[in-house]
Short mmCIF file of C-alpha atoms in Angstrom, two decimals:
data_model
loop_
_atom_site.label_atom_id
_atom_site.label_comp_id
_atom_site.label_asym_id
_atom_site.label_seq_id
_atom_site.Cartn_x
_atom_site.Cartn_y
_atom_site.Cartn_z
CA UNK A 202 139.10 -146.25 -30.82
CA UNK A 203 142.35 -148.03 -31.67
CA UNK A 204 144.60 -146.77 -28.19
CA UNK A 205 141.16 -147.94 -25.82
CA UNK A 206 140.60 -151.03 -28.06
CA UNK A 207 144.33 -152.55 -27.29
CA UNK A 208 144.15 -153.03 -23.22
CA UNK A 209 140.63 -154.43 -23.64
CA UNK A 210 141.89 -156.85 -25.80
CA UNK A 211 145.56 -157.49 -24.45
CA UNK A 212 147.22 -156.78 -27.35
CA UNK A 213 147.95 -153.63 -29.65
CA UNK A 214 145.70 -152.67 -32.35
CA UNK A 215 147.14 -150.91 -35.38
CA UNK A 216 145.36 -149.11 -38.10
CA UNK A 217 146.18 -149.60 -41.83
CA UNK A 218 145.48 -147.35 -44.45
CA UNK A 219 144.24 -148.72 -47.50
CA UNK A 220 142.42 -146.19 -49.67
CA UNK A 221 141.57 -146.69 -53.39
CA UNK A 222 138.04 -147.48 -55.20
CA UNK A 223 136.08 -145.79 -52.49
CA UNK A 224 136.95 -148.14 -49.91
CA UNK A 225 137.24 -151.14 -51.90
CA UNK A 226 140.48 -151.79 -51.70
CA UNK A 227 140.91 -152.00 -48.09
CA UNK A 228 137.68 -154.47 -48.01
CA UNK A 229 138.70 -156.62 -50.36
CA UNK A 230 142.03 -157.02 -48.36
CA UNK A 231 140.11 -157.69 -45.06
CA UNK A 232 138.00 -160.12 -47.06
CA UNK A 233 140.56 -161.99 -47.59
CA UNK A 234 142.16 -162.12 -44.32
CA UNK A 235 142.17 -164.85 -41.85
CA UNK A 236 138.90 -165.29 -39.56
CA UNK A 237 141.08 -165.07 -36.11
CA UNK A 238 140.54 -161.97 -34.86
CA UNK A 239 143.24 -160.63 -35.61
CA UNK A 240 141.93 -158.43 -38.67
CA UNK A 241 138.93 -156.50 -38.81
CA UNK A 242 137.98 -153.62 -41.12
CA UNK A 243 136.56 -150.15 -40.40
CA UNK A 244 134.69 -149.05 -43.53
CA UNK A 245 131.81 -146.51 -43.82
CA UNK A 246 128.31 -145.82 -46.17
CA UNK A 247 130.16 -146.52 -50.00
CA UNK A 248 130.27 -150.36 -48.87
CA UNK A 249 126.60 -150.39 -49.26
CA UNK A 250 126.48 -148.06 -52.22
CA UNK A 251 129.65 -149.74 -54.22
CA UNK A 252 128.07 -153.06 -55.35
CA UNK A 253 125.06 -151.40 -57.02
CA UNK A 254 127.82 -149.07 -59.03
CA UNK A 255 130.72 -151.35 -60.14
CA UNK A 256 132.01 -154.59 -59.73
CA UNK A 257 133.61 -155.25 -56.85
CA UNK A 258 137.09 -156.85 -56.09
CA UNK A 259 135.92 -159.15 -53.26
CA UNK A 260 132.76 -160.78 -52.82
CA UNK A 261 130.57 -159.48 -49.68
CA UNK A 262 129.78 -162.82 -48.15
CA UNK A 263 133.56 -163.05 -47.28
CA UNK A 264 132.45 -160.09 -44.47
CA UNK A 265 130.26 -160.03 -41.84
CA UNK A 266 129.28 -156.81 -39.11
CA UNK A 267 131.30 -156.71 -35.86
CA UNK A 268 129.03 -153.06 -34.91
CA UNK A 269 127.68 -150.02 -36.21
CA UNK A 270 130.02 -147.40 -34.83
CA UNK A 271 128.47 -144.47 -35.34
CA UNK A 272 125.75 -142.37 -37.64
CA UNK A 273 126.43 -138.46 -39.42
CA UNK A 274 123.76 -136.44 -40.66
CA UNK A 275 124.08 -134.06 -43.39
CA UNK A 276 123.54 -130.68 -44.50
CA UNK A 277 121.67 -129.53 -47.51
CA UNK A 278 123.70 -126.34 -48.35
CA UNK A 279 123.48 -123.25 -50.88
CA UNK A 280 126.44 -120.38 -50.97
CA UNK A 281 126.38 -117.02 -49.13
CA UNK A 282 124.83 -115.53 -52.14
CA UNK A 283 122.52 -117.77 -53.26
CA UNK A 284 119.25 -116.78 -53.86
CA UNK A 285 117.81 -120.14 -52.05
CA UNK A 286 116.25 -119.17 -48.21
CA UNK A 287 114.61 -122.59 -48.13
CA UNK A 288 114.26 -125.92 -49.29
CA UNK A 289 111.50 -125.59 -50.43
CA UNK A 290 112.79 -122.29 -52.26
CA UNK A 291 114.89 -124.90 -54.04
CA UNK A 292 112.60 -126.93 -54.89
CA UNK A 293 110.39 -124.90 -56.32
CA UNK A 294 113.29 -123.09 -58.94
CA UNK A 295 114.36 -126.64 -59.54
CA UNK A 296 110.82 -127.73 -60.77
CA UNK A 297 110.33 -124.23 -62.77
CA UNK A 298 113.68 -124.91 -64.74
CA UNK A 299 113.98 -129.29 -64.78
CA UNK A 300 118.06 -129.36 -65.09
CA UNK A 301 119.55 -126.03 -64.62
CA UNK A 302 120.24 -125.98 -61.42
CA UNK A 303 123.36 -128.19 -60.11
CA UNK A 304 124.69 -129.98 -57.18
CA UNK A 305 128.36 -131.14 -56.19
CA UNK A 306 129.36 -134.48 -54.84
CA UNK A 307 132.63 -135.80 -54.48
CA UNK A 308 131.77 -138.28 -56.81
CA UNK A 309 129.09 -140.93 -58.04
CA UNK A 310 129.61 -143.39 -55.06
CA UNK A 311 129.21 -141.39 -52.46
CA UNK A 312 126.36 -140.51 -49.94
CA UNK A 313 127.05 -136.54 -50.45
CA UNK A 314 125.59 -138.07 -54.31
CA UNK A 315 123.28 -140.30 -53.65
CA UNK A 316 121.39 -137.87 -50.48
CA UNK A 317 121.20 -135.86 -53.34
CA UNK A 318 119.80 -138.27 -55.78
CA UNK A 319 117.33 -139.66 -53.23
CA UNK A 320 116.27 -135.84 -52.46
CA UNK A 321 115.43 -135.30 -56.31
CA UNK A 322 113.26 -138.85 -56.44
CA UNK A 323 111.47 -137.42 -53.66
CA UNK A 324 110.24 -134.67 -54.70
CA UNK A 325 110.18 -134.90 -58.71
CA UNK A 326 112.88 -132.47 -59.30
CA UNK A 327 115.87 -132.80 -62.28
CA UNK A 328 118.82 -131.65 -61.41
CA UNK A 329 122.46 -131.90 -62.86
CA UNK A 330 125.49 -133.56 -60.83
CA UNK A 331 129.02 -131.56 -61.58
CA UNK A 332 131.12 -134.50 -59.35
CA UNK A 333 134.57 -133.36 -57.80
CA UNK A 334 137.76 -135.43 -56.94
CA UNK A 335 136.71 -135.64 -53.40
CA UNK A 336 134.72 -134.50 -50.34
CA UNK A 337 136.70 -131.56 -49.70
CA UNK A 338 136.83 -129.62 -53.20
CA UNK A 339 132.96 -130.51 -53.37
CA UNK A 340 131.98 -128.36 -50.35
CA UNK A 341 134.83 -125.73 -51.71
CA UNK A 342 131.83 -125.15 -54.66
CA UNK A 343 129.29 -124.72 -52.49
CA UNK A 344 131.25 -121.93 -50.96
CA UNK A 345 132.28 -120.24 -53.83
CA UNK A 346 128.59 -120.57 -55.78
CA UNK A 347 130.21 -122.90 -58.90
CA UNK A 348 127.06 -125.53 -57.92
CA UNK A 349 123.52 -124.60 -56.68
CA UNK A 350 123.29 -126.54 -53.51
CA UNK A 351 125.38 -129.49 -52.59
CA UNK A 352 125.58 -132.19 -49.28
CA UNK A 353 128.27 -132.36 -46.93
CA UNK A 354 129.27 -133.60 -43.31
CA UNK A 355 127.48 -131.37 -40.74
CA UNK A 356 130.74 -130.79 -39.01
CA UNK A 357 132.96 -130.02 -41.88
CA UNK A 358 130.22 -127.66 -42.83
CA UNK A 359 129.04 -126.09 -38.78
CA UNK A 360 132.48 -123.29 -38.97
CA UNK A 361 131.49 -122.29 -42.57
CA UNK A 362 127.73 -121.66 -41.60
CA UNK A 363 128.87 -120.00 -38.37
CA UNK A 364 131.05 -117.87 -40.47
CA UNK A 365 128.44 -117.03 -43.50
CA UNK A 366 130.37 -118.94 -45.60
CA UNK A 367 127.33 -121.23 -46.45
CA UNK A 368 123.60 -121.55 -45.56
CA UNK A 369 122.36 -124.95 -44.70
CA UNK A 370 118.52 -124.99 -45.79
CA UNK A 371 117.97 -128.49 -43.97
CA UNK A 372 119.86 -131.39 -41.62
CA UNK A 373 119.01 -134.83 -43.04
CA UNK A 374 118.95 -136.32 -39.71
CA UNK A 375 115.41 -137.37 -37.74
CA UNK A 376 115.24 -134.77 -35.54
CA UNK A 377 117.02 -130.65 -35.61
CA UNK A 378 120.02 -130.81 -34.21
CA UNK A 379 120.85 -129.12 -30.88
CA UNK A 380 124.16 -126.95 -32.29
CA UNK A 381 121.94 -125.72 -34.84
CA UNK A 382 118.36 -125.96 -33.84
CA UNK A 383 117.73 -123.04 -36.79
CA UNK A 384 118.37 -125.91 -39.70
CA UNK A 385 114.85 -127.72 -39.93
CA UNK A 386 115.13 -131.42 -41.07
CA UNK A 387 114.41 -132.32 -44.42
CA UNK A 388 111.45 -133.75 -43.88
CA UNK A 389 110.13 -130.44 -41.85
CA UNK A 390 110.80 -128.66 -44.75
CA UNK A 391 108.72 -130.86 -46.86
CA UNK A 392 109.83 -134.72 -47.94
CA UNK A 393 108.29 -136.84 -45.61
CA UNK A 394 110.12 -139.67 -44.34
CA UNK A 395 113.54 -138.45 -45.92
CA UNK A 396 116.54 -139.21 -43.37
CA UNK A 397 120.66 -140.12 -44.30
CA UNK A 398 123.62 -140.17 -42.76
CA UNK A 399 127.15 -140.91 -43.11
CA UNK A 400 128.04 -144.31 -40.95
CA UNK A 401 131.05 -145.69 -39.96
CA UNK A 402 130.79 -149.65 -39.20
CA UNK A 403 133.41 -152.30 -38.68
CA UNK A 404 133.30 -156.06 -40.29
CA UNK A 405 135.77 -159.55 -39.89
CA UNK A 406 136.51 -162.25 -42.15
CA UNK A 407 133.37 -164.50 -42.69
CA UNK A 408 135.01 -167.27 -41.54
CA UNK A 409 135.44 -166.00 -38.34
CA UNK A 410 133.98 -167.84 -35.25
CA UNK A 411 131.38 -166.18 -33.49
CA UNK A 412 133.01 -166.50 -30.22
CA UNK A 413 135.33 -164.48 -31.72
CA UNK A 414 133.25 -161.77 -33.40
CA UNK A 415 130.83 -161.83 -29.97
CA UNK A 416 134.25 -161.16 -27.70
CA UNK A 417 135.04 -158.06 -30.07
CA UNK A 418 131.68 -156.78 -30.09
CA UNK A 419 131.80 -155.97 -27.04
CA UNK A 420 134.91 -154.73 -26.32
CA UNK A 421 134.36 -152.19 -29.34
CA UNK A 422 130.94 -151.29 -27.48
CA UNK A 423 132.57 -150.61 -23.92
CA UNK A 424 134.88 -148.34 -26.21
CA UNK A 425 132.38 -146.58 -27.91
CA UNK A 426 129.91 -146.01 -24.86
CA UNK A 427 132.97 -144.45 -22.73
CA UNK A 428 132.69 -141.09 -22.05
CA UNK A 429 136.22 -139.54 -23.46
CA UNK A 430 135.32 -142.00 -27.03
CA UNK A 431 131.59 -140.72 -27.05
CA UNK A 432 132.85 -136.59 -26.31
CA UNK A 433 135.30 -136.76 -29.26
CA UNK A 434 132.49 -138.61 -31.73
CA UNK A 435 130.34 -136.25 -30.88
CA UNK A 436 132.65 -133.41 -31.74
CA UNK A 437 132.83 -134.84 -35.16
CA UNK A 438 128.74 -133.83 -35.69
CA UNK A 439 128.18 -137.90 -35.16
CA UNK A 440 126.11 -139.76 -33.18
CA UNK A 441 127.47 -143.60 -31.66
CA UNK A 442 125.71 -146.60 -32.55
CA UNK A 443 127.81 -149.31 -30.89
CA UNK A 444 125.06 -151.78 -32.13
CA UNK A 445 125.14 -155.45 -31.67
CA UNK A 446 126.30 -157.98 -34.60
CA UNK A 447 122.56 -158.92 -35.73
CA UNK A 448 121.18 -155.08 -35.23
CA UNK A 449 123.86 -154.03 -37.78
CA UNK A 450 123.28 -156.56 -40.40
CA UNK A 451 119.72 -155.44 -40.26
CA UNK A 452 120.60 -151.53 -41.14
CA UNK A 453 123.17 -152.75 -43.67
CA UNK A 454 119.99 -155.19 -45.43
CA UNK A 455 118.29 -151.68 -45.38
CA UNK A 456 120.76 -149.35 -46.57
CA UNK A 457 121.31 -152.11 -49.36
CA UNK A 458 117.80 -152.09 -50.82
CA UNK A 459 117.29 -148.45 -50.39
CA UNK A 460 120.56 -147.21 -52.08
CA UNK A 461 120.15 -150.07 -54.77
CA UNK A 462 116.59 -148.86 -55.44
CA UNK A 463 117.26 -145.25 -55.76
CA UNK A 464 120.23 -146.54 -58.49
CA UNK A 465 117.80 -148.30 -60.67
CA UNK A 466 115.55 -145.39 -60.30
CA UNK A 467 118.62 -143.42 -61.69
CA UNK A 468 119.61 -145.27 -64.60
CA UNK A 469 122.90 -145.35 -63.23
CA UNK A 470 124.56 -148.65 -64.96
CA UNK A 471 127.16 -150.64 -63.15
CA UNK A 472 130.69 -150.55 -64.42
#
């Protein structure tokens, strides 16, 4: 997005890494920057998760939505061996036996965790979380049958389930996906109205004008909708938003209440 964003707006736009407290780090930093345009921050599904978990290092009013760039389903995944067909094969051990079987997540913030959490709500089921460092060594569980079942990133799991690696019971998206029109959604297999995803969104400095935040918007949206930005999204297992400012704020308002309400429902205390 960066290299097309530049010539759009005359200038060059340079990313900067700031990882640390599942995002929070790098928001708090763009919190505090300027409102001139000149800073904006690219942040994903943990921003809406974060401030029902732990305190935060910035306050969220110092942020507001530029666009929604894009939306990732999920997989609901078991190992090779498992003994799991179906989702509702899962379900059903998991209500037999309330707590043996166990799911990995790379960690309490994020939405691998809580589409699992959500999932177990849903349907009445009691399951236990075994959390990993990260993403990456979460999904490496799945494969090698240390968890029961476990989420991850459709297209960090598609080669895996290609290979027999993994079996994806269900998509969490709306509708099957077309690369694997096999995987039912999770609410064909049996939870009504259940639907994640992963989402990537970018925010400025409150105090930034709207002018300002209106002129970006769309020249993030006539990078998004172009064809070469759109292929290589796509590629990823996403789907692009490139919403406008007052769409986004809407989802965010969403995601907020629903991820704040399935905490409470949890127990899960801030820290």
């Amino acid at each position: 997005m960066a290299e097309n964003l530049g010539p759009r707006l005359g200038t060059t736009v340079m990313v900067m890494n700031k990882a640390g407290a599942s995002g929070t780090l790098g928001e708090a930093e763009a919190a505090r920057a300027a409102g001139d345009g000149y800073t904006m921050l690219y942040t994903a599904t943990p921003y809406s998760i974060n401030p029902h978990l732990q305190k935060l290092p910035y306050d969220p009013k110092d942020l507001q939505p530029v666009t929604q760039v894009a939306v990732a389903p999920m997989f609901l995944a078991v190992g090779r061996a498992s003994p799991y067909k179906s989702l509702p094969d899962l379900i059903k051990a998991g209500k037999q036996a309330p707590g043996r079987l166990n799911f990995s997540s790379g960690g309490q913030g994020t939405v691998q965790y809580m589409g699992a959490e959500l999932l177990l709500q849903a349907v009445g089921m009691k399951a236990t979380h075994v959390p990993y460092k990260s993403g990456g060594p979460a999904l490496q569980a799945i494969m090698a049958g240390e968890v029961d079942f476990g989420f991850g990133n459709v297209s960090a799991l598609a080669g895996h389930a290609k290979s027999g690696l993994v079996r994806p019971l269900a998509i969490t998206a709306a509708v099957r996906n077309p690369n694997h029109a096999d995987v039912p959604t999770v609410a064909e297999s049996g939870v009504k109205g259940y639907e994640v995803y992963e989402w990537n969104g970018i925010f400025a400095p409150a105090g930034t004008p709207r002018e300002i935040v209106q002129r970006l918007n769309t020249a993030l949206r006539e990078v998004l909708e172009s064809t070469a930005v759109k292929a290589r999204i796509y590629a990823l297992g996403a789907r692009v938003v490139a919403s406008p400012p007052e769409d986004f704020k809407q989802f965010l308002a969403k995601e907020d209440a629903r991820w704040g309400a399935t905490i409470k429902a949890a127990g899960i205390k801030k820290e």
